[in-house]
Short mmCIF file of N, CA and C and ligand atoms in Angstrom, two decimals:
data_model
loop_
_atom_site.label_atom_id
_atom_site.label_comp_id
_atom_site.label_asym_id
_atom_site.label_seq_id
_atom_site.Cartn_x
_atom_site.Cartn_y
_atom_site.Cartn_z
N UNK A 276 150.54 61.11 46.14
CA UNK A 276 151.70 61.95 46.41
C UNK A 276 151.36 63.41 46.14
N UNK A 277 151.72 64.01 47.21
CA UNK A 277 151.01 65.72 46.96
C UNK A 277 152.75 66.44 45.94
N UNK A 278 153.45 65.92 45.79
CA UNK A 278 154.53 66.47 44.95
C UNK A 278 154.52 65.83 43.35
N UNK A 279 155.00 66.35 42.84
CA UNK A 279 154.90 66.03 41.33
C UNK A 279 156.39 65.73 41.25
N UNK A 280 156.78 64.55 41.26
CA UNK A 280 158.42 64.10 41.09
C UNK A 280 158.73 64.42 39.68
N UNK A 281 158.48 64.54 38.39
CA UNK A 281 159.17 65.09 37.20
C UNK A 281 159.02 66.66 37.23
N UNK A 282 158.31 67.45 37.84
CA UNK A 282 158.15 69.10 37.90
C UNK A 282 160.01 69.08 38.68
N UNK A 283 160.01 68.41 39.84
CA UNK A 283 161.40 68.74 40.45
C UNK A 283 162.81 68.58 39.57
N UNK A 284 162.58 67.52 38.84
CA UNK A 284 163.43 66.66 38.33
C UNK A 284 164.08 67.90 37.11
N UNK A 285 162.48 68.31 36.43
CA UNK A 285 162.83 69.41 35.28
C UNK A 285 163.20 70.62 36.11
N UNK A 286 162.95 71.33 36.78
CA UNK A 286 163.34 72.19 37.40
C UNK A 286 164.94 72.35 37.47
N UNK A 287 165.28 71.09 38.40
CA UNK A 287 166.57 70.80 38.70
C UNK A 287 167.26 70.94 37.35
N UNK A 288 166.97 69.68 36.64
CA UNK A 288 168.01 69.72 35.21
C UNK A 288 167.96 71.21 34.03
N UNK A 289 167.13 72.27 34.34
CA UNK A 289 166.75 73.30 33.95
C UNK A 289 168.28 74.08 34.51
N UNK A 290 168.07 74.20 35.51
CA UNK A 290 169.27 74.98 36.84
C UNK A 290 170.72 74.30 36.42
N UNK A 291 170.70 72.45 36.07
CA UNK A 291 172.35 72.14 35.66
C UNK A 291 172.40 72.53 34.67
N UNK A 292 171.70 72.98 33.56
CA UNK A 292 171.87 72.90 32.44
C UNK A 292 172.59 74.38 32.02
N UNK A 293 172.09 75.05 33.05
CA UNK A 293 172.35 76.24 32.51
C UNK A 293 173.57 76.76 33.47
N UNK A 294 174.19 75.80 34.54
CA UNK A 294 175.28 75.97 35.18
C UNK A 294 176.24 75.05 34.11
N UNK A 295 175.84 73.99 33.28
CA UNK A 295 176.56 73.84 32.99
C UNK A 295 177.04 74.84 31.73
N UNK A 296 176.14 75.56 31.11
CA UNK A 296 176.44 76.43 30.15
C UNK A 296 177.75 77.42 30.42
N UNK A 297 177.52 77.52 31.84
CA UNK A 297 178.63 78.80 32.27
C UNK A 297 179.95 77.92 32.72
N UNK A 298 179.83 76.73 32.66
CA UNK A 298 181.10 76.12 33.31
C UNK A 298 181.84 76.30 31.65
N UNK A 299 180.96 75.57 30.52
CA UNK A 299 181.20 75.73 29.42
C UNK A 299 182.39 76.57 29.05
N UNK A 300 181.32 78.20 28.93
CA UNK A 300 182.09 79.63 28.82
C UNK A 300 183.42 79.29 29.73
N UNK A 301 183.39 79.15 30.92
CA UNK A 301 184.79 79.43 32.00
C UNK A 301 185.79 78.64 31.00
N UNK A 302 185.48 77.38 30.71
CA UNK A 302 186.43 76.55 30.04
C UNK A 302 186.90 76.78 28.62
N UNK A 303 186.04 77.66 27.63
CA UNK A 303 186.35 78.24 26.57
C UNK A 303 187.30 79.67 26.94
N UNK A 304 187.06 80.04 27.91
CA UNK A 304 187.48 81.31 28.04
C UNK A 304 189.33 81.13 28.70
N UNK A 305 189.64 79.69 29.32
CA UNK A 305 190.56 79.60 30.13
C UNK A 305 191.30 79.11 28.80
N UNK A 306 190.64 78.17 27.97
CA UNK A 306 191.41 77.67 26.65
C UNK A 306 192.11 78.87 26.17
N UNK A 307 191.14 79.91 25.79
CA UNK A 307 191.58 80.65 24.68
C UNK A 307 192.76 81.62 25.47
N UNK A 308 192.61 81.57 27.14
CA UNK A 308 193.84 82.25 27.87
C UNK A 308 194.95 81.16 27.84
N UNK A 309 195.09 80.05 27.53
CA UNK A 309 195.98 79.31 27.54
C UNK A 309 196.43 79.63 26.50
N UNK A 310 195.94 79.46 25.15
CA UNK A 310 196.74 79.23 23.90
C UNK A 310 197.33 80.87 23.61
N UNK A 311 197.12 81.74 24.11
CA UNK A 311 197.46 82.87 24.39
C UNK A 311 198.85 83.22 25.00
N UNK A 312 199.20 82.65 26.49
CA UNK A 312 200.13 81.80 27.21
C UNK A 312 200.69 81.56 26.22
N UNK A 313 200.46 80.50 25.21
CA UNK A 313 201.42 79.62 24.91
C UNK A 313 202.21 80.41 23.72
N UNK A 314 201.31 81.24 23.35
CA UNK A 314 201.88 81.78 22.16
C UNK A 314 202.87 82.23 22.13
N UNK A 315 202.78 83.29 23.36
CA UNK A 315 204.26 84.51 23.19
C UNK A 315 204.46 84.48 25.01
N UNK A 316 205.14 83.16 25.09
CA UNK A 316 205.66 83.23 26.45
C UNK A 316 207.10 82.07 26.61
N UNK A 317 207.66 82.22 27.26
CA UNK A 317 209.07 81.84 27.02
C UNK A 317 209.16 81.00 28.70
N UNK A 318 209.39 82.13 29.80
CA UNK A 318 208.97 80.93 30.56
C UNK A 318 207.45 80.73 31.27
N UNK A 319 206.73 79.70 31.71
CA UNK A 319 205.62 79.80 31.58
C UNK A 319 204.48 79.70 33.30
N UNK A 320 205.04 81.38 33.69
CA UNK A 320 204.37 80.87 34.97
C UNK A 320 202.48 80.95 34.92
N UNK A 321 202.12 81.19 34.10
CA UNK A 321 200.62 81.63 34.07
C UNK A 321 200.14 80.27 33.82
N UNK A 322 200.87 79.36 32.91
CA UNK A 322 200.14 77.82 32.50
C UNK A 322 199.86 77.04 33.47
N UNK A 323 200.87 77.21 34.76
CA UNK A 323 200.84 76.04 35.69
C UNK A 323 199.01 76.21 36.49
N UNK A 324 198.99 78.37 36.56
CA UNK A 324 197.82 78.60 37.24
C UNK A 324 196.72 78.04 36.64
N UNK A 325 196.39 78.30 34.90
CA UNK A 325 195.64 78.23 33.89
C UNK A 325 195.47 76.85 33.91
N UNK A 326 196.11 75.65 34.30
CA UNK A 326 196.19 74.59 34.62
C UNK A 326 195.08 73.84 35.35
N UNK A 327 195.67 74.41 36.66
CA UNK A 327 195.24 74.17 38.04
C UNK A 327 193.10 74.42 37.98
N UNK A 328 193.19 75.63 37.52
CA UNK A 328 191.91 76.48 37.12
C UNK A 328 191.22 75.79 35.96
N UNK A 329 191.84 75.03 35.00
CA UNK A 329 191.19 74.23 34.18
C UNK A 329 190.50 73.18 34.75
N UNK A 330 191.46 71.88 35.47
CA UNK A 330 190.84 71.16 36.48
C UNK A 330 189.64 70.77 36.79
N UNK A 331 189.89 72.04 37.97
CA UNK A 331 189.22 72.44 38.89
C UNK A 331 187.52 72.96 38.30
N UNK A 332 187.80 73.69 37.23
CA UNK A 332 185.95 73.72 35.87
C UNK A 332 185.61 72.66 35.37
N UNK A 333 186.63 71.98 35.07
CA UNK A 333 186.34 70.53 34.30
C UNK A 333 185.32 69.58 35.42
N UNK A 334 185.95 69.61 36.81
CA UNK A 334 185.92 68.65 37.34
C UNK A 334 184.59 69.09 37.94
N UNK A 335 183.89 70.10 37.96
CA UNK A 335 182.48 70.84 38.03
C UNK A 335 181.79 70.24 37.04
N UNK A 336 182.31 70.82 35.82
CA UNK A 336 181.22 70.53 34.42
C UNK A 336 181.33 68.89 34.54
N UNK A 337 181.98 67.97 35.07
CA UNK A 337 181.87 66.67 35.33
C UNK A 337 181.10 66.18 36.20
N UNK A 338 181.04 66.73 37.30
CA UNK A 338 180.15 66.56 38.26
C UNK A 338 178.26 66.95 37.53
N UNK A 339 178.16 68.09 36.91
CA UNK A 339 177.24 68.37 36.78
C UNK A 339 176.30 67.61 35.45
N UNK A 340 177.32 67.19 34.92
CA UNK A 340 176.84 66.42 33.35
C UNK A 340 176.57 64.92 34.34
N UNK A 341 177.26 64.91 34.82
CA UNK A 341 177.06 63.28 35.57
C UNK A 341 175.52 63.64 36.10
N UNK A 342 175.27 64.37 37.01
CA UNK A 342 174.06 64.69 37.58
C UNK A 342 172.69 64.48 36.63
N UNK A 343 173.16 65.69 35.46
CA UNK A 343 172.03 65.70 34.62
C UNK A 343 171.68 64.61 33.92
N UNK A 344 172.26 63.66 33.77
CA UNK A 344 172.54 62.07 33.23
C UNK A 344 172.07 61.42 34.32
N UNK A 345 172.20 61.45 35.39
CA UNK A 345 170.61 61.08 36.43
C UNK A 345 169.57 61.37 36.35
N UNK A 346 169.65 63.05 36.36
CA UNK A 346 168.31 63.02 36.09
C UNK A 346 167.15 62.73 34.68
N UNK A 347 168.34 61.96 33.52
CA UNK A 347 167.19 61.61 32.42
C UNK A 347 166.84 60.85 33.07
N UNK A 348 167.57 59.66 33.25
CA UNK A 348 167.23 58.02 34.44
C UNK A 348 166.05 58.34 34.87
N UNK A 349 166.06 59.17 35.96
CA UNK A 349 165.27 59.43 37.03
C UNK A 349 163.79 60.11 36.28
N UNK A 350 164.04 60.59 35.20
CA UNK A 350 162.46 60.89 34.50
C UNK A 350 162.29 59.79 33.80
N UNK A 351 163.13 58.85 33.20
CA UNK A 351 162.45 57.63 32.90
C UNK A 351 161.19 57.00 33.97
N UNK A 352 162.13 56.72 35.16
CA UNK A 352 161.66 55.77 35.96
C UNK A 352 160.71 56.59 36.79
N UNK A 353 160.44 58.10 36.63
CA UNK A 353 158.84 58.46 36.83
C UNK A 353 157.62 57.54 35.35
N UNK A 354 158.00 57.84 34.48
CA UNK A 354 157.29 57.40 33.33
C UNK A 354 157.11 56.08 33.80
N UNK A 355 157.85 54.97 34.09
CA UNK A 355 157.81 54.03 34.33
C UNK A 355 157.08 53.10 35.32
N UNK A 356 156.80 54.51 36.46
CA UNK A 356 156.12 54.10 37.55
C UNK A 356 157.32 53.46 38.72
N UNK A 357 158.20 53.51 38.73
CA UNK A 357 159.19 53.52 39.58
C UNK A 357 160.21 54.31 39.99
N UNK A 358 159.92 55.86 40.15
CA UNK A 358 160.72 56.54 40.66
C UNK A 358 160.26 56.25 42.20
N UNK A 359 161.51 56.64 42.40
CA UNK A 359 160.94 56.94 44.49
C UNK A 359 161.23 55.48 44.96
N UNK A 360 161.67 54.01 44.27
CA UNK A 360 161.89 53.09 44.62
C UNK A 360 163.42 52.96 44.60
N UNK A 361 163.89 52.62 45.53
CA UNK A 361 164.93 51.54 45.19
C UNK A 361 165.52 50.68 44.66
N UNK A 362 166.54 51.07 43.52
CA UNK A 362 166.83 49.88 42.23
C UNK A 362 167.63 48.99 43.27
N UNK A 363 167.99 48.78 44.36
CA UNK A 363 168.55 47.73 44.94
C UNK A 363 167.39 46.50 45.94
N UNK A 364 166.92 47.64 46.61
CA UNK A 364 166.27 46.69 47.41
C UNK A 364 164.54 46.55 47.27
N UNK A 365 164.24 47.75 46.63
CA UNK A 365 162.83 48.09 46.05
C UNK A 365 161.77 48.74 47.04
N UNK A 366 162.51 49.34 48.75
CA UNK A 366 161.84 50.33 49.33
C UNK A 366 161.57 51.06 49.37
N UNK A 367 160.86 51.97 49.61
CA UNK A 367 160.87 53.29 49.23
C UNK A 367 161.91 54.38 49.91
N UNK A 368 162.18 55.54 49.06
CA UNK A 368 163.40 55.95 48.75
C UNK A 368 162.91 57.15 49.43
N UNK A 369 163.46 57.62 50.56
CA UNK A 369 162.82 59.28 51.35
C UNK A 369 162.63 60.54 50.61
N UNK A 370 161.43 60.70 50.71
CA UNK A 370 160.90 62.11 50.22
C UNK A 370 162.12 63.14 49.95
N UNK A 371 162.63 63.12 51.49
CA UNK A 371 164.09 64.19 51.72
C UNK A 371 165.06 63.79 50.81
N UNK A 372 165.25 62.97 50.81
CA UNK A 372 166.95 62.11 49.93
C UNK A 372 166.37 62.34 48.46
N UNK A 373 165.21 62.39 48.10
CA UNK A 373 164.75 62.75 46.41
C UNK A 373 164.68 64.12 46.39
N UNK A 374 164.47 65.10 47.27
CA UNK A 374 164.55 66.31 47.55
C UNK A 374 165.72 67.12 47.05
N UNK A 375 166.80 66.25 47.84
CA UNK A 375 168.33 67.14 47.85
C UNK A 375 168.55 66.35 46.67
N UNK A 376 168.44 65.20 46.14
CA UNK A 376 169.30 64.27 44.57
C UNK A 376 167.90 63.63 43.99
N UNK A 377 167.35 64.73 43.63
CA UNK A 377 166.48 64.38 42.75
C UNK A 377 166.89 62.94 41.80
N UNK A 378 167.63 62.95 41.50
CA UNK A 378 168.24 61.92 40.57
C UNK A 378 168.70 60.40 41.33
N UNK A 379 168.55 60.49 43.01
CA UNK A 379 168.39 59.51 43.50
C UNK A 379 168.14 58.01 42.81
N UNK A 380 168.57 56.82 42.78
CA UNK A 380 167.84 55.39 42.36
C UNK A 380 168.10 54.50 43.41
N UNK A 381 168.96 55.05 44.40
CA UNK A 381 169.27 53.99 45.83
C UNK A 381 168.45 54.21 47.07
N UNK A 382 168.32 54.07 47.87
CA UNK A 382 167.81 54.71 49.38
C UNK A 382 169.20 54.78 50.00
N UNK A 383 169.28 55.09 51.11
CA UNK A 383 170.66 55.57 51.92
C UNK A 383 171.30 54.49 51.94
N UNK A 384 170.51 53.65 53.15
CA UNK A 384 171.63 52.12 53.12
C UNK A 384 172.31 51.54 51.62
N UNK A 385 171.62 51.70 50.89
CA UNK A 385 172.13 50.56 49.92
C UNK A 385 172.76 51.48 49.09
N UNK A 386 172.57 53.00 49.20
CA UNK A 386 173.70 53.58 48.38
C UNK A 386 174.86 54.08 49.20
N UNK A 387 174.90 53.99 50.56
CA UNK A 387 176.27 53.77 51.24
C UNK A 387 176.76 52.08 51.39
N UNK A 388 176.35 50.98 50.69
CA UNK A 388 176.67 50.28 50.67
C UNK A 388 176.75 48.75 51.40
N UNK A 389 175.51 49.46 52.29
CA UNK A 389 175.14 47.97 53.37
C UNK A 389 174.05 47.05 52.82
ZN1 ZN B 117 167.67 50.17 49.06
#
């Protein structure tokens, strides 16, 4: 293989790690505008926004912790000698599809479900 599958893998989880740092900040920063809100406000139109905007970071920093939690998996199963396989069917798993989800463990079919 002319690619080094854990160079990508660290790369990648290098890049969530440090997106997730800033999702972090957004979510400390929206807290401390909430409890702010809450302090000295009577009726409360800023909470519903502060709300909405919480969500919506959470549901990022969720996405991205999920990711990076692939990609330990996925440096296991270089160590292991089975990255790039298929934990379902055991074919090999496209160059491209490990490319864009490094953290890949399915091939297409069997991770859309056929
Ligand atoms: Zn498969």
């Amino acid at each position: 293989m002319s690619i080094d599958p854990a160079r990508g893998i660290t790369l990648r989880a290098a890049e969530l790690n440090a997106r997730l740092r800033s999702l972090e900040e957004q979510l400390a920063a929206i807290r401390n505008a909430r409890s702010d809100a809450t302090a000295d406000d009577e009726h409360d139109p800023e909470g519903s926004t502060l709300s909405s905007e919480w969500s919506g970071v959470e549901g990022q920093r969720a996405d991205v912790a999920r990711e990076l939690a692939g990609l330990g998996t996925a440096l296991e199963r270089v160590a292991a000698g089975t990255y790039g396989i298929c934990a379902s069917c055991g074919r090999p798993i496209p160059p491209a599809r490990l490319e864009l989800l490094p953290g890949a463990t399915l091939c297409v079919p069997c991770a859309s479900g056929r």
